[in-house]
Coordinates of C-alpha atoms and ligand atoms in Angstrom, one line a residue:
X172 CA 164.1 60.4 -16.8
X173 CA 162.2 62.4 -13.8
X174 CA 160.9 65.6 -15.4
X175 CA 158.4 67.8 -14.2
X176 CA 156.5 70.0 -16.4
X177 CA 154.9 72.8 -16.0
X178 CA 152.9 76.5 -17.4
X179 CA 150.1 77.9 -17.4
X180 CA 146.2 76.5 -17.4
X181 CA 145.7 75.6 -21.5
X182 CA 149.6 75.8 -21.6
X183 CA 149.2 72.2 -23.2
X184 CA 150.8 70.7 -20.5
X185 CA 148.3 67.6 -20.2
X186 CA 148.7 66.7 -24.2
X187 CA 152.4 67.1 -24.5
X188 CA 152.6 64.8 -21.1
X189 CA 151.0 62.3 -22.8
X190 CA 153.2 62.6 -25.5
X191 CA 156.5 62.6 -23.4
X192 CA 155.6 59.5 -21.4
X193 CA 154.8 57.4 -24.4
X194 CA 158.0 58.4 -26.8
X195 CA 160.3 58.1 -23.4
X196 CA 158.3 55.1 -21.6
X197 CA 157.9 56.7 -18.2
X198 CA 154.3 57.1 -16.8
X199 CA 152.6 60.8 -17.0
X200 CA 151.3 61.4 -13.6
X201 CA 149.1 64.2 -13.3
X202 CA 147.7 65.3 -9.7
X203 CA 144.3 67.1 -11.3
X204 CA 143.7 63.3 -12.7
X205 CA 143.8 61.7 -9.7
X206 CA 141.9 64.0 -8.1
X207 CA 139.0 64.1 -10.3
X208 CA 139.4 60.5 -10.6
X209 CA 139.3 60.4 -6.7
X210 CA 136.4 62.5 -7.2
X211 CA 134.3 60.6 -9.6
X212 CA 134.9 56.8 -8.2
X213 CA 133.6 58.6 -4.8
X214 CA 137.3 57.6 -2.8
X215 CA 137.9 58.9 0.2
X216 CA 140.5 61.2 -1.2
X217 CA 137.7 62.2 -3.4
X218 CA 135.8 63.3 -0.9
X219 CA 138.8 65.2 0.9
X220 CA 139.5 67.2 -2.2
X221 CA 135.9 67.6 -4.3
X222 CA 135.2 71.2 -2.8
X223 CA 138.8 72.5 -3.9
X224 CA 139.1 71.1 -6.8
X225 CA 135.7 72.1 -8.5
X226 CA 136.3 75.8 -7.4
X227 CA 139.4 76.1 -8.6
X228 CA 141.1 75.8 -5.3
X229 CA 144.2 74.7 -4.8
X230 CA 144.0 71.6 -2.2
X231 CA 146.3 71.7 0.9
X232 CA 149.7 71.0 0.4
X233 CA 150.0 68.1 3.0
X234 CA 146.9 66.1 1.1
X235 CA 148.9 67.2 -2.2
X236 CA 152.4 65.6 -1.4
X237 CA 151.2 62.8 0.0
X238 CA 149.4 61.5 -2.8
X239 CA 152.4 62.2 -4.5
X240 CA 154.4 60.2 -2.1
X241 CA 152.8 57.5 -2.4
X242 CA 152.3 57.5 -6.0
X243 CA 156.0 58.0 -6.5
X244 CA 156.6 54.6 -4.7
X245 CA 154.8 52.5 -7.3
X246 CA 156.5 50.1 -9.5
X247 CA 156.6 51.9 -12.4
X248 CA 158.5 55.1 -11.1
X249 CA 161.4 53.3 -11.1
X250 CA 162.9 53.8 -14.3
X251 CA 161.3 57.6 -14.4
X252 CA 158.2 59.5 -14.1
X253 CA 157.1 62.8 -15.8
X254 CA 154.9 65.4 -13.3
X255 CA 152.0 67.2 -14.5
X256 CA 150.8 69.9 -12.4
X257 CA 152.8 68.9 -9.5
X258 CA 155.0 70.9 -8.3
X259 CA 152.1 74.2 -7.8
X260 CA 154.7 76.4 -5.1
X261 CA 157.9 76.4 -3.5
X262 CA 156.8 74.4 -0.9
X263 CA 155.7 71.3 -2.6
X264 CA 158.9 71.8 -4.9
X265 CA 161.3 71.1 -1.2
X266 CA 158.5 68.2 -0.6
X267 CA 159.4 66.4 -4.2
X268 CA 163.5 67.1 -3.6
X269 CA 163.1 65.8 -0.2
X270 CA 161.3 62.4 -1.4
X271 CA 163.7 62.0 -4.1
X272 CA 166.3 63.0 -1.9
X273 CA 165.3 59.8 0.3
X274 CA 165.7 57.5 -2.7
X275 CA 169.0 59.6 -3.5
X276 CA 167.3 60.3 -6.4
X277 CA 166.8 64.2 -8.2
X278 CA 165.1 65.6 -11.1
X279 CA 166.5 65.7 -14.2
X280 CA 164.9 68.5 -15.7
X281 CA 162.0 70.7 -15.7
X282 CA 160.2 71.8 -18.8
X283 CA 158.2 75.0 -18.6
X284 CA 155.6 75.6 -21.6
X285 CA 155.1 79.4 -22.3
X286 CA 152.2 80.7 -23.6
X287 CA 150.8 84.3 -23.3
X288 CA 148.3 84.7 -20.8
X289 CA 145.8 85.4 -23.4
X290 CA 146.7 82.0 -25.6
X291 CA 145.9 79.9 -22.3
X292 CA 142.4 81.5 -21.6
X293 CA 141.3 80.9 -24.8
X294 CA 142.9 77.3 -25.1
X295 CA 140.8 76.5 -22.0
X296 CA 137.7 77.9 -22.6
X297 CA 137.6 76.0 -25.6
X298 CA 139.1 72.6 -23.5
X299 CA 136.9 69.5 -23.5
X300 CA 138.4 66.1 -22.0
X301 CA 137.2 63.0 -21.4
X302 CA 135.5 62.0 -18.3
X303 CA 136.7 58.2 -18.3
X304 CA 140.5 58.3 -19.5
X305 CA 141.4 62.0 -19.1
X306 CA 142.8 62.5 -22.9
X307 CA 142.6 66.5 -23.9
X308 CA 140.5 67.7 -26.5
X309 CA 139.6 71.4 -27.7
X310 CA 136.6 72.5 -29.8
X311 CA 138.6 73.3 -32.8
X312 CA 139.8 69.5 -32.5
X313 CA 137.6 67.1 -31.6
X314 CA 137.3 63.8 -31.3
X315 CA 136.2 62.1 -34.9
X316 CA 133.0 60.6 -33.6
X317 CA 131.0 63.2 -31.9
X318 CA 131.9 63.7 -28.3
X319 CA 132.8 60.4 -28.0
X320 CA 136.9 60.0 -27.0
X321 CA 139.0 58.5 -29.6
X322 CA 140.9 56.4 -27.5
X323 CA 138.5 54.9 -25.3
X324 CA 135.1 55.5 -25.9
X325 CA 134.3 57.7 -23.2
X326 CA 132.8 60.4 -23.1
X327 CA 134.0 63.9 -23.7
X328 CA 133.0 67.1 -21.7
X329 CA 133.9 70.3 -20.2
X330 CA 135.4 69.9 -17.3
X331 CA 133.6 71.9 -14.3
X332 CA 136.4 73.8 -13.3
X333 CA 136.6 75.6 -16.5
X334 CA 133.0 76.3 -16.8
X335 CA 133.1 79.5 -15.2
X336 CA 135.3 82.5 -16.8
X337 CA 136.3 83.9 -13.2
X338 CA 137.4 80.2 -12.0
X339 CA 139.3 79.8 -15.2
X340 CA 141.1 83.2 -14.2
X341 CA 141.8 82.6 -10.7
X342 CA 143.5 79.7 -11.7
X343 CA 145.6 81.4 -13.9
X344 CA 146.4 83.9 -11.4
X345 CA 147.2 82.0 -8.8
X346 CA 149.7 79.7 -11.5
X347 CA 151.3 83.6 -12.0
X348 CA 151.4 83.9 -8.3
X349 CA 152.5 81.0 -7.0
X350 CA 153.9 78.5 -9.7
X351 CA 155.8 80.3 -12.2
X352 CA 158.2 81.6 -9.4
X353 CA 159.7 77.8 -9.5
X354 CA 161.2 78.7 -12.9
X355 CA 163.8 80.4 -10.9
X356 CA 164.2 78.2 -8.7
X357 CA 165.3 75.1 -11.7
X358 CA 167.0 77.6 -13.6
X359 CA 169.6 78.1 -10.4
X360 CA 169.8 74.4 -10.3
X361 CA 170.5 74.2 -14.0
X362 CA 167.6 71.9 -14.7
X363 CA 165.4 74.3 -16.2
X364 CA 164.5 74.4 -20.1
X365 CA 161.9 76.5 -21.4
X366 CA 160.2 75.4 -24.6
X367 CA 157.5 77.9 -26.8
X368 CA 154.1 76.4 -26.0
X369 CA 152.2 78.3 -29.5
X370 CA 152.1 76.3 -32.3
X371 CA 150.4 72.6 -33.6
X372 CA 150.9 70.0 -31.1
X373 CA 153.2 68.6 -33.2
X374 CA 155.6 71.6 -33.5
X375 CA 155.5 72.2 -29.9
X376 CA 156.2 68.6 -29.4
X377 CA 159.1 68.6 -32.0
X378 CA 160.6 71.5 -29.7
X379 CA 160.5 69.5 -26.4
X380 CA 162.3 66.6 -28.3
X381 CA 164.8 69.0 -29.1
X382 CA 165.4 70.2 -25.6
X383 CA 164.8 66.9 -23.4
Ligands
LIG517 P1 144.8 70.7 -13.2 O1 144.2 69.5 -13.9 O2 146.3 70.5 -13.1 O3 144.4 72.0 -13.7 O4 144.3 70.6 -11.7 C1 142.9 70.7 -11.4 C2 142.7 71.0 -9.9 O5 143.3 70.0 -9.1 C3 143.4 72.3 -9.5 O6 142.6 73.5 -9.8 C4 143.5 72.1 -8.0 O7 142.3 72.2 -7.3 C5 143.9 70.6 -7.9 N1 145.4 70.4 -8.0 C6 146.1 69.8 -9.0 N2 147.4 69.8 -8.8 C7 147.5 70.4 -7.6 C8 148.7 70.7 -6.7 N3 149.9 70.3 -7.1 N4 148.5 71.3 -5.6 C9 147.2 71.6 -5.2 N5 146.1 71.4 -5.9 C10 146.2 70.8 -7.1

């Protein structure tokens, strides 16, 4: 399976990733983790993108798909991978055919998780995740010990791009701008399937099931 998902900001993209790549075995690779990860272990990469990605910021397009590249070539692609937040615009979309392309490989599908505008801003400004392993929570749900994250211990936080109300929608604008043009774009190829992104985890996880 090579899938890439994607919606809005607080769409629930990162959760249901999670979810995909354990019930299909492929990994979840999410660019925003390894850029704050990049960030936080103090990489050089980290360094490259920090500004960017703590305003809100979309990093340049060439850092973008290389990381991607090379991340792609890994072991554990082979059988599949599912993208988080990668494709952003058209042009990194031609960048992921055009590596795939080289392995005459090509996406099997694209999964777009609608929400109304006003569902995602909400959904972030109440997001938390953890700072060691990345896992999503929200206010309303959190983790059963304090701030502490269920699955490893770490510690959960509010991430500092979502701090600030006008980050949060700049972000969304430029996901209306820029991203959600690529729905067209699958739906031509006939790759495209568009699942309702309200509801429990669960249901909106019983609905991707359905589609994939
Ligand atoms: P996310 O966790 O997907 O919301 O991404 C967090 C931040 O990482 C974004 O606001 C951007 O600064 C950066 N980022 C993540 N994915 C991309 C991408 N495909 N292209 C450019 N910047 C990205």
């Amino acid at each position: 399976m090579r899938l890439v998902v994607f919606g809005p900001q607080g769409a629930g993209k990162g959760t249901q990733s999670q979810k995909i790549s354990e019930k299909f075995g492929v990994p979840s690779i999410a660019t925003g983790d390894i850029f704050r990860w990049a960030i936080s272990s103090g990489s050089d990469l980290g360094g490259k993108v920090k500004s960017f990605v703590e305003s809100g910021r979309m990093v340049p397009d060439d850092l973008t798909i290389e990381v991607i590249r090379h991340r792609l070539s890994e072991d554990d692609c082979e059988a599949g991978f599912l993208l988080d937040g990668f494709p952003r615009n058209l042009h990194q979309a031609d960048a992921l055919d055009a590596i795939l392309a080289e392995q005459g490989l090509k996406l099997d599908g694209a999964l777009a998780l609608e929400v109304p505008q006003e569902v995602s801003e909400r959904r972030i400004l109440g997001r938390r995740m953890c700072s060691q392993c990345g896992r999503n929570y929200h206010i309303d749900t959190p983790p059963a010990d304090g701030w502490t994250c269920d699955a490893c211990g770490g510690k959960v936080v509010r991430r500092q791009d979502d701090e600030d109300d006008d980050k949060v929608r700049e972000r969304l604008r430029l996901y209306y701008e820029q991203t959600e043009p690529l729905k067209q774009r699958y739906a031509e190829g006939g790759i495209l399937r568009e699942v309702d992104g309200v509801g429990t985890t669960h249901e909106v996880f019983a609905r991707i099931t359905a589609v994939l």
